[in-house]
Coordinates of C-alpha atoms in Angstrom, one line a residue:
M1 CA -18.6 40.4 -52.8
T2 CA -19.2 39.9 -49.1
R3 CA -17.8 36.9 -47.1
T4 CA -21.3 35.5 -46.6
S5 CA -22.3 35.9 -50.3
F6 CA -19.0 34.1 -51.2
R7 CA -20.0 31.2 -48.9
L8 CA -23.4 31.0 -50.5
H9 CA -22.0 31.0 -54.0
A10 CA -19.5 28.4 -53.0
L11 CA -22.3 26.3 -51.5
A12 CA -24.2 26.5 -54.8
A13 CA -21.1 25.6 -56.7
V14 CA -20.7 22.5 -54.5
T15 CA -24.2 21.5 -55.2
V16 CA -24.1 22.0 -58.9
A17 CA -20.6 20.8 -59.7
L18 CA -18.7 18.5 -57.4
S19 CA -20.7 18.6 -54.1
G20 CA -17.5 20.2 -52.8
C21 CA -15.9 23.6 -53.7
A22 CA -13.2 26.0 -52.8
S23 CA -13.8 28.5 -50.1
Q24 CA -11.6 31.1 -48.5
T25 CA -8.8 30.1 -50.8
T26 CA -6.5 32.9 -49.5
Q27 CA -7.1 32.2 -45.9
Q28 CA -4.2 30.4 -44.2
Q29 CA -4.6 28.2 -41.2
Q30 CA -2.1 26.7 -38.8
L31 CA -2.9 23.5 -37.1
S32 CA -0.6 21.6 -34.8
F33 CA -0.7 18.9 -32.2
S34 CA 1.1 20.4 -29.3
D35 CA 3.1 18.4 -26.9
S36 CA 0.1 18.5 -24.5
A37 CA -2.0 16.9 -27.2
R38 CA 0.0 13.7 -27.0
Y39 CA -2.0 11.1 -25.2
S40 CA -0.5 10.2 -21.9
G41 CA -1.5 8.7 -18.6
T42 CA -2.7 5.2 -17.8
T43 CA -4.5 4.4 -21.0
L44 CA -4.9 6.0 -24.4
A45 CA -8.5 6.9 -23.6
D46 CA -7.3 9.4 -21.0
L47 CA -5.7 11.8 -23.5
E48 CA -6.2 15.5 -23.5
Q49 CA -8.0 17.0 -26.5
T50 CA -5.9 18.5 -29.3
D51 CA -5.4 22.2 -29.2
I52 CA -6.0 23.8 -32.6
T53 CA -4.7 27.2 -33.3
I54 CA -6.1 29.1 -36.3
E55 CA -4.8 32.4 -37.7
A56 CA -7.4 34.1 -39.9
Q57 CA -6.3 36.3 -42.8
T58 CA -8.1 38.9 -45.0
L59 CA -10.4 37.4 -47.7
D60 CA -10.1 38.3 -51.3
N61 CA -13.3 38.9 -53.3
V62 CA -14.0 35.7 -55.3
S63 CA -16.8 34.3 -57.2
A64 CA -18.2 30.7 -57.5
Q65 CA -16.3 30.4 -60.8
S66 CA -13.0 31.5 -59.3
A67 CA -13.6 29.0 -56.5
L68 CA -13.9 26.3 -59.0
Q69 CA -10.7 27.5 -60.6
S70 CA -9.1 27.3 -57.2
Y71 CA -10.1 23.6 -57.1
Q72 CA -8.4 23.0 -60.4
R73 CA -5.3 24.7 -59.2
A74 CA -5.3 22.6 -56.0
V75 CA -5.4 19.5 -58.1
E76 CA -2.3 20.6 -59.9
L77 CA -0.5 21.5 -56.7
F78 CA -1.1 18.1 -55.4
Q79 CA 1.2 16.6 -57.9
D80 CA 4.0 17.8 -55.6
P81 CA 4.6 14.9 -53.0
D82 CA 5.7 17.2 -50.2
R83 CA 2.6 19.4 -50.6
R84 CA 0.4 16.3 -50.7
T85 CA 1.7 14.7 -47.5
Q86 CA 1.5 18.0 -45.6
S87 CA -2.1 18.4 -46.5
I88 CA -2.9 14.8 -45.7
R89 CA -1.3 15.2 -42.3
R90 CA -3.2 18.5 -41.7
M91 CA -6.5 16.9 -42.6
A92 CA -5.8 13.8 -40.6
D93 CA -5.1 15.9 -37.5
L94 CA -8.3 17.9 -38.3
A95 CA -10.3 14.8 -38.5
L96 CA -9.0 13.4 -35.3
A97 CA -9.6 16.6 -33.5
A98 CA -13.1 16.9 -34.9
A99 CA -13.9 13.3 -33.8
E100 CA -12.6 13.9 -30.3
D101 CA -14.6 17.2 -30.0
Q102 CA -17.7 15.4 -31.0
S103 CA -17.1 12.4 -28.8
T104 CA -16.3 14.7 -25.8
R105 CA -19.1 17.1 -26.2
G106 CA -21.7 14.5 -27.2
M107 CA -23.1 16.9 -29.8
P108 CA -26.1 15.7 -31.9
E109 CA -25.5 15.1 -35.6
T110 CA -26.2 18.1 -37.7
T111 CA -28.4 18.0 -40.8
Q112 CA -28.5 20.2 -43.7
V113 CA -31.2 22.8 -43.8
D114 CA -32.5 25.3 -46.3
L115 CA -30.7 28.4 -45.4
A116 CA -33.4 30.6 -47.0
E117 CA -36.0 29.1 -44.6
R118 CA -34.0 29.7 -41.5
P119 CA -35.0 32.5 -39.2
A120 CA -32.8 35.5 -39.2
V121 CA -29.5 34.7 -37.6
S122 CA -26.3 36.6 -37.2
R123 CA -23.7 36.7 -40.0
D124 CA -21.3 34.7 -37.9
E125 CA -23.8 31.9 -37.4
L126 CA -24.6 31.9 -41.1
D127 CA -20.9 31.8 -42.0
R128 CA -20.3 28.9 -39.7
S129 CA -23.3 27.0 -41.1
V130 CA -22.1 27.4 -44.6
D131 CA -18.5 26.5 -43.7
K132 CA -19.8 23.4 -41.9
L133 CA -21.7 22.2 -44.9
L134 CA -18.8 22.8 -47.2
Y135 CA -16.5 21.0 -44.8
E136 CA -18.7 18.0 -44.5
N137 CA -19.2 17.8 -48.3
F138 CA -15.5 18.0 -49.0
M139 CA -14.8 15.3 -46.4
R140 CA -17.5 13.0 -47.7
E141 CA -16.3 13.4 -51.3
A142 CA -12.7 12.8 -50.2
Q143 CA -13.7 9.5 -48.7
Q144 CA -15.8 8.4 -51.7
T145 CA -13.6 9.3 -54.6
E146 CA -11.2 6.8 -56.0
K147 CA -9.0 9.4 -57.6
R148 CA -6.0 10.0 -55.4
D149 CA -5.3 13.6 -56.7
E150 CA -8.9 14.5 -56.4
R151 CA -9.0 13.2 -52.9
Y152 CA -5.9 15.3 -51.9
A153 CA -7.5 18.4 -53.4
L154 CA -10.8 17.9 -51.6
L155 CA -8.9 17.3 -48.3
D156 CA -7.0 20.5 -48.8
L157 CA -10.2 22.5 -49.5
A158 CA -11.9 21.0 -46.5
G159 CA -9.1 22.2 -44.4
S160 CA -9.4 25.7 -45.7
V161 CA -13.0 26.0 -44.4
Y162 CA -12.3 24.5 -41.0
T163 CA -12.2 28.0 -39.3
G164 CA -14.5 28.2 -36.4
L165 CA -15.9 24.7 -36.7
E166 CA -14.2 23.5 -33.5
E167 CA -17.1 25.0 -31.5
G168 CA -19.8 23.8 -33.8
G169 CA -19.1 20.1 -34.1
T170 CA -18.9 18.0 -37.3
E171 CA -20.1 14.6 -38.5
T172 CA -16.5 13.4 -38.8
D173 CA -15.7 10.3 -36.8
Y174 CA -12.5 8.5 -35.9
G175 CA -12.7 6.5 -39.1
T176 CA -11.9 9.6 -41.1
A177 CA -8.8 10.2 -39.1
I178 CA -7.8 6.6 -39.3
Q179 CA -8.2 6.6 -43.1
L180 CA -6.2 9.8 -43.4
Y181 CA -3.3 8.6 -41.2
R182 CA -3.1 5.4 -43.2
T183 CA -3.0 7.4 -46.4
L184 CA -0.2 9.5 -45.0
L185 CA 1.7 6.3 -44.2
E186 CA 1.2 5.1 -47.8
T187 CA 2.6 8.3 -49.3
S188 CA 5.2 9.7 -46.8
K189 CA 8.8 8.6 -46.8
D190 CA 9.9 10.9 -44.0
S191 CA 10.8 8.8 -40.9
N192 CA 9.8 11.3 -38.3
E193 CA 6.5 12.0 -40.0
R194 CA 5.8 8.3 -40.4
A195 CA 6.7 7.6 -36.8
E196 CA 4.3 10.3 -35.6
A197 CA 1.6 9.1 -38.0
Y198 CA 1.8 5.6 -36.5
Y199 CA 1.6 7.1 -33.0
L200 CA -1.5 9.1 -33.9
L201 CA -3.0 6.3 -35.8
A202 CA -2.8 4.1 -32.7
K203 CA -4.5 6.9 -30.8
A204 CA -7.3 7.1 -33.3
Y205 CA -7.8 3.3 -33.3
D206 CA -7.8 3.3 -29.5
L207 CA -10.4 6.1 -29.2
A208 CA -12.5 4.3 -31.8
G209 CA -12.4 1.2 -29.6
D210 CA -10.3 -0.9 -32.0
L211 CA -7.5 -2.0 -29.6
D212 CA -6.2 -4.7 -31.9
N213 CA -5.3 -2.3 -34.7
S214 CA -4.1 0.2 -32.1
V215 CA -1.6 -2.3 -30.9
L216 CA -0.7 -3.2 -34.5
A217 CA 0.1 0.5 -35.2
L218 CA 2.3 0.7 -32.1
D219 CA 4.0 -2.6 -33.1
N220 CA 4.9 -1.1 -36.4
L221 CA 6.1 2.1 -34.8
V222 CA 8.5 0.4 -32.4
K223 CA 9.7 -2.1 -35.1
E224 CA 10.3 0.4 -37.8
Y225 CA 11.4 3.4 -35.7
P226 CA 13.2 2.3 -32.5
D227 CA 15.0 5.7 -32.4
S228 CA 11.8 7.7 -32.6
Q229 CA 10.8 10.2 -29.9
F230 CA 7.6 8.2 -29.6
Y231 CA 9.4 4.8 -29.0
L232 CA 9.3 4.6 -25.2
E233 CA 5.8 5.8 -24.9
A234 CA 4.6 3.5 -27.7
Q235 CA 6.2 0.5 -25.8
F236 CA 4.5 1.6 -22.6
R237 CA 1.1 1.9 -24.4
R238 CA 1.6 -1.5 -26.1
G239 CA 2.3 -3.0 -22.7
E240 CA -0.8 -1.5 -21.2
M241 CA -3.1 -2.8 -23.9
L242 CA -1.4 -6.2 -24.0
F243 CA -1.6 -6.5 -20.3
S244 CA -5.3 -5.6 -20.3
D245 CA -5.8 -8.2 -23.0
G246 CA -4.1 -10.8 -20.8
D247 CA -1.1 -11.2 -23.1
Y248 CA 1.4 -11.0 -20.2
E249 CA 4.3 -12.5 -22.2
R250 CA 4.2 -9.7 -24.8
S251 CA 3.4 -7.0 -22.3
S252 CA 6.4 -8.0 -20.2
R253 CA 8.7 -7.5 -23.3
A254 CA 7.1 -4.1 -24.0
Y255 CA 7.5 -2.8 -20.4
A256 CA 11.0 -4.2 -20.3
A257 CA 12.0 -2.2 -23.4
V258 CA 11.1 1.0 -21.4
V259 CA 12.8 -0.2 -18.2
D260 CA 16.0 -1.2 -20.0
V261 CA 16.5 2.5 -21.0
G262 CA 16.5 3.6 -17.4
D263 CA 14.8 6.3 -15.4
R264 CA 15.2 9.0 -18.0
S265 CA 11.8 8.1 -19.3
D266 CA 8.6 9.5 -17.8
F267 CA 7.2 6.0 -18.1
Y268 CA 10.0 4.3 -16.2
E269 CA 8.3 3.8 -12.8
Q270 CA 5.0 2.8 -14.3
S271 CA 6.7 0.3 -16.5
L272 CA 8.7 -1.1 -13.6
Y273 CA 5.4 -1.6 -11.7
K274 CA 3.6 -3.2 -14.6
L275 CA 6.6 -5.3 -15.6
G276 CA 6.6 -6.7 -12.1
W277 CA 2.9 -7.5 -12.4
S278 CA 3.4 -9.1 -15.9
H279 CA 6.0 -11.5 -14.4
Y280 CA 3.7 -12.1 -11.5
K281 CA 0.8 -13.1 -13.8
L282 CA 3.2 -15.4 -15.7
G283 CA 4.1 -17.1 -12.4
D284 CA 7.7 -15.9 -12.5
Y285 CA 7.7 -14.6 -9.0
E286 CA 11.5 -14.1 -8.6
K287 CA 11.5 -11.8 -11.6
S288 CA 8.5 -9.9 -10.4
L289 CA 10.3 -9.3 -7.1
I290 CA 13.2 -7.7 -8.8
Q291 CA 11.0 -5.1 -10.3
F292 CA 9.0 -4.5 -7.2
F293 CA 12.0 -4.2 -4.9
T294 CA 13.5 -1.7 -7.4
I295 CA 10.4 0.5 -6.8
V296 CA 10.7 0.1 -3.0
D297 CA 14.3 1.1 -3.1
R298 CA 13.4 4.2 -5.2
L299 CA 10.6 5.3 -3.0
Q300 CA 12.3 4.6 0.3
G301 CA 13.1 7.8 2.2
S302 CA 10.7 9.9 0.1
S303 CA 9.2 12.7 2.1
E304 CA 5.8 12.0 0.3
L305 CA 5.6 8.7 2.3
N306 CA 4.8 10.9 5.3
D307 CA 1.5 11.7 3.7
E308 CA -0.9 8.8 3.9
G309 CA -3.0 10.0 1.0
S310 CA -0.1 10.7 -1.4
M311 CA 0.3 8.7 -4.6
Q312 CA 3.8 7.6 -3.4
T313 CA 2.3 6.1 -0.2
R314 CA -0.5 4.3 -2.1
L315 CA 2.1 2.9 -4.5
M316 CA 4.4 1.8 -1.7
M317 CA 1.5 0.0 0.1
D318 CA 0.4 -1.7 -3.1
V319 CA 3.9 -2.8 -4.0
R320 CA 4.6 -4.2 -0.6
R321 CA 1.4 -6.2 -0.7
V322 CA 2.2 -7.8 -4.0
I323 CA 5.7 -8.5 -2.7
S324 CA 4.1 -10.4 0.1
L325 CA 1.9 -12.3 -2.4
A326 CA 5.0 -13.2 -4.4
F327 CA 6.7 -14.6 -1.4
V328 CA 3.6 -16.6 -0.4
N329 CA 3.8 -18.2 -3.8
L330 CA 7.4 -19.1 -3.3
D331 CA 8.6 -20.5 0.0
G332 CA 7.4 -17.8 2.4
A333 CA 9.7 -16.6 5.1
E334 CA 12.6 -18.9 4.0
T335 CA 12.5 -17.1 0.6
V336 CA 12.6 -13.7 2.3
K337 CA 15.6 -14.7 4.3
S338 CA 17.5 -16.0 1.3
W339 CA 16.4 -13.0 -0.8
F340 CA 18.0 -10.5 1.5
A341 CA 21.0 -12.7 2.1
R342 CA 21.7 -12.7 -1.6
R343 CA 20.8 -9.2 -2.4
G344 CA 21.9 -7.3 0.7
K345 CA 20.3 -6.1 3.8
R346 CA 17.7 -3.3 3.7
D347 CA 16.3 -1.0 6.4
Y348 CA 12.8 -1.9 5.4
E349 CA 13.2 -5.7 6.0
P350 CA 10.9 -5.6 9.1
D351 CA 8.1 -4.2 6.9
I352 CA 8.6 -7.1 4.4
Y353 CA 8.4 -9.8 7.1
R354 CA 5.5 -8.1 8.8
G355 CA 3.6 -7.7 5.5
L356 CA 4.1 -11.4 4.7
G357 CA 2.9 -12.5 8.1
D358 CA -0.2 -10.2 7.8
V359 CA -1.1 -11.8 4.5
Y360 CA -0.8 -15.2 6.0
L361 CA -3.1 -14.1 8.8
Q362 CA -5.7 -12.8 6.3
Q363 CA -5.5 -16.2 4.6
E364 CA -5.9 -17.9 8.0
R365 CA -2.6 -19.6 7.6
F366 CA -1.7 -19.0 11.2
R367 CA 1.2 -21.4 11.5
D368 CA 2.9 -19.8 8.5
A369 CA 2.3 -16.4 9.9
A370 CA 3.9 -17.4 13.2
D371 CA 6.8 -18.9 11.4
T372 CA 7.3 -15.7 9.4
Y373 CA 7.4 -13.5 12.5
D374 CA 9.8 -15.9 14.2
A375 CA 12.0 -16.0 11.1
F376 CA 12.7 -12.3 11.5
V377 CA 13.8 -12.8 15.1
E378 CA 16.1 -15.7 14.0
V379 CA 17.8 -13.4 11.5
Y380 CA 17.8 -10.3 13.7
P381 CA 17.7 -11.4 17.4
N382 CA 19.1 -8.0 18.6
S383 CA 16.9 -5.8 16.4
P384 CA 14.8 -3.2 18.2
F385 CA 11.8 -4.8 16.4
A386 CA 12.6 -8.3 17.7
P387 CA 10.2 -8.2 20.8
E388 CA 7.4 -7.0 18.6
F389 CA 7.9 -9.9 16.1
S390 CA 8.1 -12.4 19.0
S391 CA 4.8 -11.1 20.4
L392 CA 3.2 -11.3 16.9
N393 CA 4.4 -14.9 16.8
I394 CA 2.5 -15.6 20.0
T395 CA -0.6 -13.7 18.7
A396 CA -0.6 -15.9 15.5
Y397 CA -0.6 -19.0 17.6
E398 CA -3.4 -17.7 19.8
R399 CA -5.6 -16.8 16.7
G400 CA -4.9 -20.2 15.2
G401 CA -5.7 -22.1 18.3
F402 CA -2.4 -23.7 19.0
P403 CA -2.3 -23.9 22.9
S404 CA 0.7 -26.3 22.8
L405 CA 2.7 -23.8 21.0
I406 CA 1.6 -20.7 22.8
L407 CA 3.2 -21.5 26.2
P408 CA 6.7 -22.3 24.8
A409 CA 6.6 -19.1 22.7
K410 CA 5.7 -17.0 25.8
E411 CA 8.5 -18.6 27.7
K412 CA 10.9 -18.0 24.9
F413 CA 9.8 -14.3 24.9
A414 CA 10.4 -13.9 28.6
E415 CA 13.7 -15.7 28.5
Q416 CA 15.0 -13.7 25.5
Y417 CA 13.9 -10.2 26.5
G418 CA 13.4 -10.4 30.3
I419 CA 15.3 -8.5 33.0
R420 CA 18.0 -11.1 33.3
S421 CA 18.6 -11.4 29.5
S422 CA 21.5 -10.0 27.5
Y423 CA 18.9 -8.2 25.3
W424 CA 17.6 -6.3 28.3
Q425 CA 21.1 -5.2 29.2
A426 CA 22.1 -4.2 25.7
N427 CA 18.9 -2.2 24.8
P428 CA 18.0 0.1 27.7
N429 CA 16.5 2.7 25.3
I430 CA 13.8 0.4 24.0
R431 CA 12.8 -1.4 27.1
E432 CA 9.8 0.8 27.6
S433 CA 8.4 -0.2 24.3
Y434 CA 8.1 -3.9 25.0
I435 CA 7.8 -4.0 28.8
P436 CA 4.0 -4.3 28.7
M437 CA 4.3 -7.3 26.4
L438 CA 7.0 -8.8 28.7
K439 CA 5.0 -8.4 31.9
A440 CA 1.8 -9.8 30.2
H441 CA 3.6 -12.9 29.0
T442 CA 5.4 -13.4 32.3
I443 CA 2.3 -13.3 34.4
D444 CA 0.6 -15.7 32.0
L445 CA 3.5 -18.1 32.5
A446 CA 3.3 -17.8 36.3
K447 CA -0.4 -18.4 36.5
H448 CA -0.2 -21.3 34.1
Y449 CA 2.4 -23.1 36.1
H450 CA 0.7 -22.3 39.4
A451 CA -2.4 -24.0 38.1
V452 CA -0.4 -26.9 36.9
A453 CA 1.2 -27.2 40.3
Q454 CA -2.1 -27.1 42.1
R455 CA -3.2 -30.1 40.1
S456 CA 0.1 -32.0 40.5
R457 CA 1.0 -30.9 44.0
K458 CA 4.6 -31.2 43.0
H459 CA 7.1 -28.9 44.6
D460 CA 9.0 -28.5 41.3
D461 CA 5.9 -27.2 39.6
Y462 CA 5.4 -24.7 42.4
N463 CA 9.0 -23.7 42.0
V464 CA 8.5 -22.9 38.3
A465 CA 5.4 -20.8 39.1
S466 CA 7.2 -18.9 41.8
R467 CA 10.1 -18.3 39.5
W468 CA 7.8 -16.4 37.0
Y469 CA 6.0 -14.6 39.8
K470 CA 9.3 -13.2 41.0
E471 CA 10.3 -12.3 37.4
Y472 CA 7.1 -10.3 37.1
L473 CA 7.5 -8.6 40.4
D474 CA 11.1 -7.6 39.7
T475 CA 10.3 -6.2 36.2
P476 CA 9.7 -2.5 36.4
P477 CA 7.5 -0.6 36.7
V478 CA 5.4 -1.6 39.7
A479 CA 2.1 -2.8 38.4
E480 CA -1.4 -2.0 39.8
D481 CA -1.8 -5.7 40.7
Q482 CA 1.6 -5.9 42.4
A483 CA 0.2 -6.7 45.8
E484 CA -2.0 -9.5 44.5
I485 CA 0.8 -11.0 42.5
N486 CA 3.1 -10.8 45.6
N487 CA 0.5 -12.7 47.6
L488 CA 0.3 -15.4 44.9
Y489 CA 4.1 -15.6 44.8
A490 CA 4.1 -16.1 48.6
Q491 CA 1.5 -18.8 48.3
A492 CA 3.5 -20.7 45.7
L493 CA 6.6 -20.5 47.9
F494 CA 4.6 -21.8 50.8
S495 CA 3.3 -24.7 48.7
A496 CA 6.8 -25.5 47.6
Q497 CA 7.7 -25.6 51.4
R498 CA 10.1 -22.8 51.0
F499 CA 8.9 -21.3 54.3
P500 CA 11.5 -18.7 55.0
E501 CA 10.9 -17.1 51.6
A502 CA 7.2 -17.5 52.0
I503 CA 7.3 -15.7 55.3
A504 CA 9.2 -12.7 53.8
E505 CA 6.8 -12.4 50.9
F506 CA 3.6 -12.7 53.0
E507 CA 4.9 -10.0 55.4
R508 CA 5.8 -7.8 52.4
T509 CA 2.3 -8.3 51.0
A510 CA 0.7 -7.6 54.4
Y511 CA 2.6 -4.5 55.4
D512 CA 4.2 -2.9 52.3
Y513 CA 1.1 -2.4 50.1
E514 CA -1.1 0.3 51.6
G515 CA -4.8 -0.3 51.0
Y516 CA -4.4 -3.9 49.8
N517 CA -7.7 -5.6 50.8
K518 CA -6.1 -9.0 51.6
S519 CA -3.3 -7.7 53.8
S520 CA -4.6 -9.2 57.0
E521 CA -5.0 -12.5 55.3
A522 CA -1.4 -12.4 54.1
A523 CA -0.2 -11.4 57.6
F524 CA -2.0 -14.4 59.1
L525 CA -0.5 -16.7 56.4
A526 CA 2.9 -15.4 57.4
L527 CA 2.3 -16.7 61.0
L528 CA 1.2 -20.1 59.6
S529 CA 4.4 -20.1 57.6
Y530 CA 6.4 -19.5 60.9
Q531 CA 4.7 -22.5 62.5
S532 CA 5.4 -24.7 59.4
Q533 CA 9.1 -23.6 59.4
M534 CA 9.5 -24.3 63.1
A535 CA 7.8 -27.7 62.8
A536 CA 10.2 -28.6 59.9
L537 CA 13.4 -27.8 61.8
P538 CA 15.4 -30.6 63.3
K539 CA 15.7 -30.3 67.1
D540 CA 18.4 -32.8 68.0
S541 CA 21.4 -30.7 68.6
E542 CA 22.0 -27.7 70.8
E543 CA 22.6 -25.6 67.7
Q544 CA 19.4 -26.8 66.2
Q545 CA 17.5 -25.8 69.4
Q546 CA 19.1 -22.4 69.2
A547 CA 17.9 -22.0 65.6
L548 CA 14.4 -23.1 66.7
D549 CA 14.5 -20.5 69.5
D550 CA 15.5 -17.8 67.0
W551 CA 12.5 -18.6 64.8
R552 CA 10.2 -18.7 67.8
Q553 CA 11.2 -15.2 68.7
R554 CA 10.7 -14.0 65.1
S555 CA 7.3 -15.6 65.1
I556 CA 6.4 -13.8 68.4
N557 CA 7.4 -10.5 66.9
S558 CA 5.3 -11.1 63.7
S559 CA 2.3 -12.2 65.8
M560 CA 2.5 -9.1 68.0
K561 CA 2.6 -6.9 64.8
F562 CA -0.4 -8.8 63.4
A563 CA -2.4 -8.1 66.6
A564 CA -1.5 -4.5 66.7
T565 CA -2.1 -3.9 63.0
F566 CA -5.3 -5.9 62.7
P567 CA -6.8 -5.8 66.2
D568 CA -10.3 -6.6 65.0
H569 CA -9.3 -9.7 63.1
E570 CA -11.1 -12.8 64.4
Q571 CA -7.8 -14.7 64.7
V572 CA -6.2 -12.2 67.1
P573 CA -7.1 -14.1 70.3
Q574 CA -5.7 -17.4 69.0
V575 CA -2.6 -15.7 67.8
L576 CA -2.0 -14.1 71.2
N577 CA -2.5 -17.5 72.9
N578 CA 0.2 -19.0 70.6
V579 CA 2.5 -16.1 71.5
I580 CA 2.0 -16.9 75.3
D581 CA 2.9 -20.5 74.6
D582 CA 6.1 -19.5 72.7
Q583 CA 7.1 -17.1 75.4
L584 CA 6.7 -19.7 78.1
A585 CA 8.7 -22.1 75.9
R586 CA 11.5 -19.5 75.9
K587 CA 11.0 -19.0 79.7
D588 CA 10.0 -15.4 79.1
L589 CA 7.5 -15.2 82.0
E590 CA 7.3 -11.4 82.0
G591 CA 6.5 -11.4 78.3
A592 CA 3.8 -14.1 78.8
I593 CA 2.2 -12.0 81.6
R594 CA 2.1 -8.9 79.4
T595 CA 0.6 -10.8 76.5
S596 CA -2.0 -12.3 78.8
G597 CA -2.9 -8.8 79.9
M598 CA -3.5 -7.9 76.2
L599 CA -5.7 -10.9 75.8
V600 CA -7.8 -10.1 78.8
S601 CA -8.2 -6.4 77.8

């Protein structure tokens, strides 16, 4: 009898007798869930499909009657408990695989058809159609019968005709697999087999959308078989489902069971992360920080952090952000300081302070952000990052609109990192990195105090302004606006009635900066400063008269330089007349005659 005619006889036998019959009784099949079939990843729904390996053997010639006899023999065989549990497990695996295949492929349900009315098809197609009908009948009868031995026999027969059906799709759903795994748990006493049955039962429930029973199956697994190979993954899966359901208390215990074992588990790092989040959701921020900082310590120094798109980099960014959120919910920067004081210093502390400050800025808590940046400087005043954090402190004040705090912060910056500070002397290698910030804050101070002085007309205020102008000018490198700032510096000195210094700075501005468009103005202001200086000098003693004479000669020299350098300046005639007066006062008649000649020409 051919293989096809056997199938047709078997199908007839199914219809006439039990709606389910023996087929291919000598054919052996091997079905196993390989390691790759275990569900893994973030959720149970992400699991890979089960691989089914089938080894076909030669068919013996059989008749419908012999197929029925095979059914009777199968019933007898199923009196053996070991044989029974093996077949149930095989069929449970088959049912789950079939359900996953159908779910994945979205195959439409198959209906029975009259094979005699079908158009001519290949023998393989016909064989598959018959096997499919046999399989579905056997499975349907197995689910409906109340006789346990009959159910086992039907399940075994269904398994024998599964060959080739993985490509054709079946009507089996996850409910079949669930029923079969539950039956296996009712009958099997083998601990390894039961542990795996719980594991796969949880998977079947999850894929069927029944998360409550999926969790229950995993609960039973971890409770009954804590030494099982599935224990750690089961705890992680429990944690994931409980976390998604908002049961953070139980999810934290599930994740902790994985973490407590150490990093030998593939789920260790994921469990650390979610344990931290479970504690965070429960409001236990200190405990959450322990988990998150453990992750940071593990990732620190990883070469993958150099790749902005790597999983490690994304994980690090996410963990640092939640660390910041945890500190926000505690006492901010003060908690950060105490945390590292208790648990030891870390190279990445600047990132933690910076991240916390950035979160405060995003929340528009500008004062808290400024305090955070300043807290880092308080702890690490000599850090290479200290100038950056001090500048961030100032920026936070500016964004928050705290003008009364901005100026003192800039003054503190200039004092702490300026050219006369100990920090400047101790850190020559990093000066270049913060000089732009230093010069920007310094000139802001100078101009602020100059404006204050112009309103108050107080010499002390002009002195403060001139102090910061000089600090700016002395700080390398020479800036593009150096001449203009030098001019302002000279003006502040003049207003403070520090005429000798003002003279020197006006002359520097006039003659040392080539191309400066206000050089003639600065040169003339130098001459006015000479006049003010001579007017302020006492003239009572002979020594005082000699000092006055010396200043008069210096004024003459500067005036002659002014006339020679800026001959077209409108003040040149007046300047030369003043020179003649000074020369006559010094009884320098020859000099006065020469100057008069210059004036006439």
